Short mmCIF file of C-alpha atoms and ligand atoms in Angstrom, two decimals:
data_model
loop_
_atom_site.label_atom_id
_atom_site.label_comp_id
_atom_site.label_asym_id
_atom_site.label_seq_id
_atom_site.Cartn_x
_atom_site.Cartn_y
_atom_site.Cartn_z
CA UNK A 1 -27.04 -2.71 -14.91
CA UNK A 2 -23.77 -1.03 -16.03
CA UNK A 3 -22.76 0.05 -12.21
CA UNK A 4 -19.35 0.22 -13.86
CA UNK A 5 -20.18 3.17 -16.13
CA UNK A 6 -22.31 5.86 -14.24
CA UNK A 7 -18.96 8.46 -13.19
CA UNK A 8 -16.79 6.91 -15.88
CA UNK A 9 -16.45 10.44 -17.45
CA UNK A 10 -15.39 11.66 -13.94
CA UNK A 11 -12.96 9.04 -13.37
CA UNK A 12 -11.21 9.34 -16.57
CA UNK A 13 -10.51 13.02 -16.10
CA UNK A 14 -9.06 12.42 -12.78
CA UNK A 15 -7.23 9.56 -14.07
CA UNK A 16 -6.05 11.70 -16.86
CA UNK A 17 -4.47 14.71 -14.49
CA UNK A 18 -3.47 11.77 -12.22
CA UNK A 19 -1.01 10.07 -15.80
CA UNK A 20 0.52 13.85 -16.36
CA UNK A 21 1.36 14.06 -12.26
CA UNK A 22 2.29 10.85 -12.24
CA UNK A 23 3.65 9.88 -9.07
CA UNK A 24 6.52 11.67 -8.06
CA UNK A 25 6.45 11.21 -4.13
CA UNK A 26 5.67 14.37 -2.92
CA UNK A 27 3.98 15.82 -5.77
CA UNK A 28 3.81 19.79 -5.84
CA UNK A 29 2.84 20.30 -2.08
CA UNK A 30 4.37 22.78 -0.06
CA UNK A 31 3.60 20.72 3.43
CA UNK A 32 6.56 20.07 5.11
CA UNK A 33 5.69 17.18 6.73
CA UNK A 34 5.22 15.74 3.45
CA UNK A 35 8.49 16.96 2.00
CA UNK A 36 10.13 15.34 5.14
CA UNK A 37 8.49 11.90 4.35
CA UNK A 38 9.89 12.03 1.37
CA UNK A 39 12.74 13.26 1.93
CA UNK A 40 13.89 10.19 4.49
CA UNK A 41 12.31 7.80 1.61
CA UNK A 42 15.02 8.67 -0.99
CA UNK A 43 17.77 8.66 2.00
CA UNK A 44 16.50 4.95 3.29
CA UNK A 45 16.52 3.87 -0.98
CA UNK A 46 20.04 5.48 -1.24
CA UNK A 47 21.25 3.30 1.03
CA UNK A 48 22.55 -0.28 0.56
CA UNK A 49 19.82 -2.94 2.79
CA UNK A 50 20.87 -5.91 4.69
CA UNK A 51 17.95 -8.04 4.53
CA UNK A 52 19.53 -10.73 7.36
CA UNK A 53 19.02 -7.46 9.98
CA UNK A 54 16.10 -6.32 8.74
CA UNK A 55 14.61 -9.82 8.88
CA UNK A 56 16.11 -10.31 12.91
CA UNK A 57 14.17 -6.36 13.33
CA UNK A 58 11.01 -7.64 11.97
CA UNK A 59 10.73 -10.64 14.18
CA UNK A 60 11.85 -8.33 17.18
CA UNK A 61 9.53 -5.15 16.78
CA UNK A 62 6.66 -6.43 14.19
CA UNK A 63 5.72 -9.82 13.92
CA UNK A 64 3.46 -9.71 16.90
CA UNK A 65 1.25 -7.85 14.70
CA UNK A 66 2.27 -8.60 11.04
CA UNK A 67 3.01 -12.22 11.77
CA UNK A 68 6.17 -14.61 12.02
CA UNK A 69 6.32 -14.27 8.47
CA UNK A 70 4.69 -11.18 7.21
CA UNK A 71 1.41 -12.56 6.24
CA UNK A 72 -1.00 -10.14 8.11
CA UNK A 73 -4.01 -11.04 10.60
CA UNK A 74 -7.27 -10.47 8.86
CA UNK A 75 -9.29 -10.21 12.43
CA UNK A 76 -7.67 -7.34 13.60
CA UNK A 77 -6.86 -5.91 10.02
CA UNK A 78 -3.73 -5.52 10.23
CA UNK A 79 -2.16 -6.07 6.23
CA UNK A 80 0.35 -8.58 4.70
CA UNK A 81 3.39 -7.24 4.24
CA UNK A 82 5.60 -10.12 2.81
CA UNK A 83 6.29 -9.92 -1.35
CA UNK A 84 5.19 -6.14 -1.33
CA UNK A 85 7.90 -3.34 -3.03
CA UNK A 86 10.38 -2.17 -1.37
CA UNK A 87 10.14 1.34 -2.03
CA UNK A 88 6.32 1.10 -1.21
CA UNK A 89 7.72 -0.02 2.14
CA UNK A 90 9.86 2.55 2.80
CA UNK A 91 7.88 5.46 1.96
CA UNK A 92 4.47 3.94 4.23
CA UNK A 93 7.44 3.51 7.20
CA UNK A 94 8.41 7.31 6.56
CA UNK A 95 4.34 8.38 6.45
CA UNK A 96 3.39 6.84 9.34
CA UNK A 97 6.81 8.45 11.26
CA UNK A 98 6.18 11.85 9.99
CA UNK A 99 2.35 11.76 11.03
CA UNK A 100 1.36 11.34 6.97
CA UNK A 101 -0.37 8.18 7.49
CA UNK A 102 -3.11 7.58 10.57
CA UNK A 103 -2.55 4.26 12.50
CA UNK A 104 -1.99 4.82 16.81
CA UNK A 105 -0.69 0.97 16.47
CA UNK A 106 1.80 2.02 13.84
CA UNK A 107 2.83 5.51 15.17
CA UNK A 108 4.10 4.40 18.58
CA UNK A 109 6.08 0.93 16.36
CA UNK A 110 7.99 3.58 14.34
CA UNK A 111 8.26 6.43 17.36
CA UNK A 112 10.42 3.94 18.88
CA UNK A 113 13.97 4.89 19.10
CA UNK A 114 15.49 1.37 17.23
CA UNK A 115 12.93 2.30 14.66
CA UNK A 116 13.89 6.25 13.46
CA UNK A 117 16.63 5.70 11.16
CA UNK A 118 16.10 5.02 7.70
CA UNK A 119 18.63 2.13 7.67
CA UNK A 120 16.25 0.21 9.88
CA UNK A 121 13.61 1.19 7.10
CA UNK A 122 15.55 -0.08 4.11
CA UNK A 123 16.88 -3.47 5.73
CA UNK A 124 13.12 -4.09 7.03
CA UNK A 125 11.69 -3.38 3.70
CA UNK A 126 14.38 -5.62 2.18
CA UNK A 127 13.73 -9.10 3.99
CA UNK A 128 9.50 -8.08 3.51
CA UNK A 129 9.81 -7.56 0.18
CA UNK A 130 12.05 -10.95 -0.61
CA UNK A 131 10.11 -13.18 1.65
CA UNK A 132 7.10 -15.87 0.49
CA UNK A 133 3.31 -14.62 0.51
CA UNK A 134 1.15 -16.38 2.59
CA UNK A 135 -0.54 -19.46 0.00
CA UNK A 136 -3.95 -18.01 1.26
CA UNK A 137 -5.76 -14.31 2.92
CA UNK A 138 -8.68 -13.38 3.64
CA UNK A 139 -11.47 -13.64 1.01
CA UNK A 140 -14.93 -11.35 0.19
CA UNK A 141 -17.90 -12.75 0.00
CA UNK A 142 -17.80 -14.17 -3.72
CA UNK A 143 -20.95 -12.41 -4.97
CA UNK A 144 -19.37 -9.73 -7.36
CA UNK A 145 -15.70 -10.73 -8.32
CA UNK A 146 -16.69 -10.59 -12.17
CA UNK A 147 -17.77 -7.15 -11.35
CA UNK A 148 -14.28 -6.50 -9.54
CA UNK A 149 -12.17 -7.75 -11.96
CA UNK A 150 -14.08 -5.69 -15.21
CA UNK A 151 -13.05 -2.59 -12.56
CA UNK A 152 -9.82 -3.76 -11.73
CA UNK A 153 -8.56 -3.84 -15.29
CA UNK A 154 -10.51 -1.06 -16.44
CA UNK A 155 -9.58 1.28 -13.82
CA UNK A 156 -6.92 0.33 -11.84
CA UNK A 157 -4.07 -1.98 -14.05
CA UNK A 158 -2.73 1.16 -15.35
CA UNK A 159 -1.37 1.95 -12.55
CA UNK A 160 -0.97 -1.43 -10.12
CA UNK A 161 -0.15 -3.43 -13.17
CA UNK A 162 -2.40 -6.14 -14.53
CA UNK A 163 -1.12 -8.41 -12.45
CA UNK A 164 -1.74 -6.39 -9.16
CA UNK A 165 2.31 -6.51 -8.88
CA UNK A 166 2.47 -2.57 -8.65
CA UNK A 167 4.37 -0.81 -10.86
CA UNK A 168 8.15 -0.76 -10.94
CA UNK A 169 9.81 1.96 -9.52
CA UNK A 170 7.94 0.64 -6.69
CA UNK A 171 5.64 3.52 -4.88
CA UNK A 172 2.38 1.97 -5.89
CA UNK A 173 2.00 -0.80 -4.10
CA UNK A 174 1.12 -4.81 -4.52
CA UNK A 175 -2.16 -5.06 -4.24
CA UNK A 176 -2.12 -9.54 -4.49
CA UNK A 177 -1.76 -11.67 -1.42
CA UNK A 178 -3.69 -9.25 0.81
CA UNK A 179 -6.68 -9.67 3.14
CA UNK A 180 -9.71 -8.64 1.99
CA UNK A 181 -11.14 -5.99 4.10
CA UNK A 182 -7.69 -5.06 4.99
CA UNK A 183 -8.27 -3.47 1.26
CA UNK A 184 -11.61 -2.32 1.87
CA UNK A 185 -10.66 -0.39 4.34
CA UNK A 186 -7.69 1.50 2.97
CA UNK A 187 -9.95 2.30 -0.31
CA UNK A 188 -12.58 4.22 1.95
CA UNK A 189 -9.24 5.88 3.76
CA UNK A 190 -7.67 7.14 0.48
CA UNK A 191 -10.77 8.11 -0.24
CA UNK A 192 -11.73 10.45 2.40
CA UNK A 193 -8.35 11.85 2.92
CA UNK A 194 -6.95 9.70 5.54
CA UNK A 195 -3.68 8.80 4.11
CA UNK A 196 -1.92 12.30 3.55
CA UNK A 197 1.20 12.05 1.28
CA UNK A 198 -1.25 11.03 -1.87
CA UNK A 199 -1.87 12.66 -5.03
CA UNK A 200 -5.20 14.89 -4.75
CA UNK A 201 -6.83 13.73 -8.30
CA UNK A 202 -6.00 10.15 -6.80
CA UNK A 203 -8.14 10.63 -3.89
CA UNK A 204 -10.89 12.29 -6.17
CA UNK A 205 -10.58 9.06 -8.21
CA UNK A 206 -11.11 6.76 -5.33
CA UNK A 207 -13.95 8.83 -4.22
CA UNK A 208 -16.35 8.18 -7.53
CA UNK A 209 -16.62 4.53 -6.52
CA UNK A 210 -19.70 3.30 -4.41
CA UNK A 211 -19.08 0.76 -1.48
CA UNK A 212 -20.32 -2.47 -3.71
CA UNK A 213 -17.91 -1.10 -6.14
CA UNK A 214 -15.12 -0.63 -3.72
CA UNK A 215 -16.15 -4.43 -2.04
CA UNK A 216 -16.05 -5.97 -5.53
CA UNK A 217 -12.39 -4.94 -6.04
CA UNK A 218 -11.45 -6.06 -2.95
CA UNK A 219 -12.82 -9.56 -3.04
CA UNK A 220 -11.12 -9.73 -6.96
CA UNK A 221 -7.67 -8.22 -5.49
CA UNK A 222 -7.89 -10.69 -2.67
CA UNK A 223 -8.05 -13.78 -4.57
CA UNK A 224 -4.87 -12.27 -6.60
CA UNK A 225 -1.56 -14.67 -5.51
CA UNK A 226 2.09 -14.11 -6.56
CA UNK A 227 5.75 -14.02 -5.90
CA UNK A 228 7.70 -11.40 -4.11
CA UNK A 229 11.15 -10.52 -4.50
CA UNK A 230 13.51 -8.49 -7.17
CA UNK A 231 11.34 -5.63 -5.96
CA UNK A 232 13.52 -2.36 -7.30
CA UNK A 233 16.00 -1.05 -5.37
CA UNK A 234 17.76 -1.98 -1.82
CA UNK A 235 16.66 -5.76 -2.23
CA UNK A 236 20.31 -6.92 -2.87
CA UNK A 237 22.54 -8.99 -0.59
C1 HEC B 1 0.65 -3.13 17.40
C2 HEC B 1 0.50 -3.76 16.10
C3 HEC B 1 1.52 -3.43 15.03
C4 HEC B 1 2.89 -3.56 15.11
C5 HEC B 1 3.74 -4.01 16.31
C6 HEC B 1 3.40 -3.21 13.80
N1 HEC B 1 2.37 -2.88 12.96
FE1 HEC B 1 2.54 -2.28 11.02
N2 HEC B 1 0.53 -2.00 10.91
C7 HEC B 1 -0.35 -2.23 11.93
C8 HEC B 1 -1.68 -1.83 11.50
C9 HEC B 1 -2.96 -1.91 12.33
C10 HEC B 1 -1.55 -1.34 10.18
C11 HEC B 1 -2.65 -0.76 9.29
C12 HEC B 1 -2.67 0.73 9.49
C13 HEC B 1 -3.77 1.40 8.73
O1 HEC B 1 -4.93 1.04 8.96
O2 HEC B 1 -3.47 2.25 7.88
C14 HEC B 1 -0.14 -1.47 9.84
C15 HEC B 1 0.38 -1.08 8.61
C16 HEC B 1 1.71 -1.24 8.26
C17 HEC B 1 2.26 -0.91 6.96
C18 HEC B 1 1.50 -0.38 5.75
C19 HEC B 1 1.24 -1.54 4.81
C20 HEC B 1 0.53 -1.16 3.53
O3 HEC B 1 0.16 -2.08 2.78
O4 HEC B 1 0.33 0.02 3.27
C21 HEC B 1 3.59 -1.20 7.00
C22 HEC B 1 4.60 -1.02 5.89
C23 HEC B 1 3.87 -1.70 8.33
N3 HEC B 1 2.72 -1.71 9.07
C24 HEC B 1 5.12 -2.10 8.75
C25 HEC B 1 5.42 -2.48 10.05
C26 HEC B 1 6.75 -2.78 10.52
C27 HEC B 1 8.00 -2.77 9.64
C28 HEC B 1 6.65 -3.06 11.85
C29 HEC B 1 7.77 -3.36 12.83
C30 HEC B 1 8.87 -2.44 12.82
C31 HEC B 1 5.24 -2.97 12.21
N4 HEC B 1 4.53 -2.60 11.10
C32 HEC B 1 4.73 -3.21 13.47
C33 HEC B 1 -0.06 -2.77 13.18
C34 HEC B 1 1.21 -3.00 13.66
C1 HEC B 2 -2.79 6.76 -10.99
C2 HEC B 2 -2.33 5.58 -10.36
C3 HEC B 2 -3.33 4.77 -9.55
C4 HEC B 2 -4.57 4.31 -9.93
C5 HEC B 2 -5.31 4.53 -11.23
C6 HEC B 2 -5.04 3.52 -8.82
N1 HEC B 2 -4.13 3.50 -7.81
FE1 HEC B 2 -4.29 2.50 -6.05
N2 HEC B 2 -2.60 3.40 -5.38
C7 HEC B 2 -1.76 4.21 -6.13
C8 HEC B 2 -0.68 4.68 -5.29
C9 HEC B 2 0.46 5.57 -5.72
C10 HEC B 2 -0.90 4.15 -4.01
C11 HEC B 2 -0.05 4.38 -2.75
C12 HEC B 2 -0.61 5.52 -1.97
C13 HEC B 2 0.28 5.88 -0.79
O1 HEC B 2 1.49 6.04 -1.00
O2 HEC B 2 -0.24 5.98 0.32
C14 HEC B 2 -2.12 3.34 -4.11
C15 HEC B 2 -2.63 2.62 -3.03
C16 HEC B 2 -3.72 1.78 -3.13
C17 HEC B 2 -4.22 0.94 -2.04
C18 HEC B 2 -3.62 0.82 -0.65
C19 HEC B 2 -2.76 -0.42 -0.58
C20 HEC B 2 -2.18 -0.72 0.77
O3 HEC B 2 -1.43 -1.70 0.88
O4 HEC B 2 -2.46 0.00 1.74
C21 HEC B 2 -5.30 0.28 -2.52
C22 HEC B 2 -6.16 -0.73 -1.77
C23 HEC B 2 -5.49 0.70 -3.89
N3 HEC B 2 -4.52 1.61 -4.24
C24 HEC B 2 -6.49 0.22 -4.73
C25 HEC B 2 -6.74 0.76 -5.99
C26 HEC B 2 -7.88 0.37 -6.79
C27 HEC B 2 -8.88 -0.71 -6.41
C28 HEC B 2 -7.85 1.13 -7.92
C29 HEC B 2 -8.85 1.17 -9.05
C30 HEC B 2 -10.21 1.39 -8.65
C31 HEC B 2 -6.66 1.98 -7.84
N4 HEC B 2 -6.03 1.72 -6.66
C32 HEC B 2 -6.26 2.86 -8.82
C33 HEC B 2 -1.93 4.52 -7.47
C34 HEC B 2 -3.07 4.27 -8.21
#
């Protein structure tokens, strides 16, 4: 059964209008909200990180959640954060403070006052984004990684790289070294609209795919390992 092919023609236009918009954070929206986001993303990459504070921060406001070291907890779904881009970082930090991302857990972490200035962003962003992956996350089932990996590459490497890295400039993210239904999860809430500051064709992309689709990337993506670090801009000293 080709259960890759069915909406290929539908996917490819999307992806098509999604290479001539290409990324640029903010996109041709008028919402404020979203310009605001963005806005406090290119302040916190303007500025110059310090990774030592940002590391001391983490272990202070975040690693309850995210872990001593980044790496995530795959019960409660809450993702890996270690070896992802630093501009990826940044921008998610400024979505979820301006209301552009749903999480309660994550809107009352950045509501809190040590946690509004884009400094705090950037020297966060720049320990994560330097420090080791976990060896190991959270797996899928097995059944359909073949079928994951024909999609991945097919449909999703232009974009996150074939090596899952994400691309350079750094606002599409890593996709290796996280949990499995951690990924899941965040495909179904791209899809439906969930996550706000995101191209439009992007979420009509995301939408063609079924759920054994969607669960076959995810168990592919989550078997994907590699290195963090010299992750574009603000990772220095
Ligand atoms: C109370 C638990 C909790 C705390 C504390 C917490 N987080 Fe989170 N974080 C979450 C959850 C849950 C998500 C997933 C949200 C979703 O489903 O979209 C998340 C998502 C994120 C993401 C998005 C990751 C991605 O791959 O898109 C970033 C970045 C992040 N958190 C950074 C931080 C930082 C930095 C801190 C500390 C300043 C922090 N978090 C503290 C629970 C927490
Ligand atoms: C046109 C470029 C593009 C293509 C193609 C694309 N993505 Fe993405 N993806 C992005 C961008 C940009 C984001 C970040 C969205 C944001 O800022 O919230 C993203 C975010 C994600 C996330 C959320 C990661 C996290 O840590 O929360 C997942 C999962 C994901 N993509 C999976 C996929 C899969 C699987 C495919 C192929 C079926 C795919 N993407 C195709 C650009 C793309």
């Amino acid at each position: 059964m080709s259960a890759i092919n069915p909406t290929l023609a539908v996917r490819w236009g999307a992806l098509a209008a999604l290479a001539l918009a290409q990324m640029s954070p903010g996109g041709l929206r008028p919402a404020t909200a979203q310009d605001s986001a963005d806005r406090a993303t290119r302040s916190a990459l303007a500025l110059t990180a310090h990774p030592a504070r940002g590391a001391a921060e983490f272990g202070r406001l975040c690693s309850r959640c995210h872990g001593a070291r980044g790496q995530g907890d795959a019960v409660r779904v809450i993702p890996e954060l270690a070896g992802q881009r630093v501009s990826y970082l940044v921008r998610q930090l400024a979505n979820f403070h301006a209301g552009q991302r749903e999480s309660v857990r994550m809107h009352l972490v950045v509501s809190q006052a040590e946690l509004r200035s884009p400094q705090d962003w950037a020297d966060i962003a720049a320990y994560l984004s330097a420090a080791e992956p976990p060896p190991a996350t959270q797996t899928g089932s097995g059944a359909d990684v073949a079928l994951g990996r024909g999609i991945f590459h097919e449909q999703c490497a232009s974009c996150h790289r074939s090596d899952a890295r994400g691309d350079d400039d750094g606002f599409v993210p890593s996709l290796r070294n996280q949990h499995y239904y951690y990924l899941v999860k965040q495909m179904r809430r791209l899809a439906v609209g969930e996550r706000h500051n995101v191209d439009e064709n992007l979420v009509r992309f995301l939408r063609s795919f079924d759920a054994r689709d969607v669960a076959a990337v995810a168990d592919y993506l989550s078997r994907l390992r590699g290195p963090g670090g010299r992750h574009g801009r603000g990772a220095g000293s």
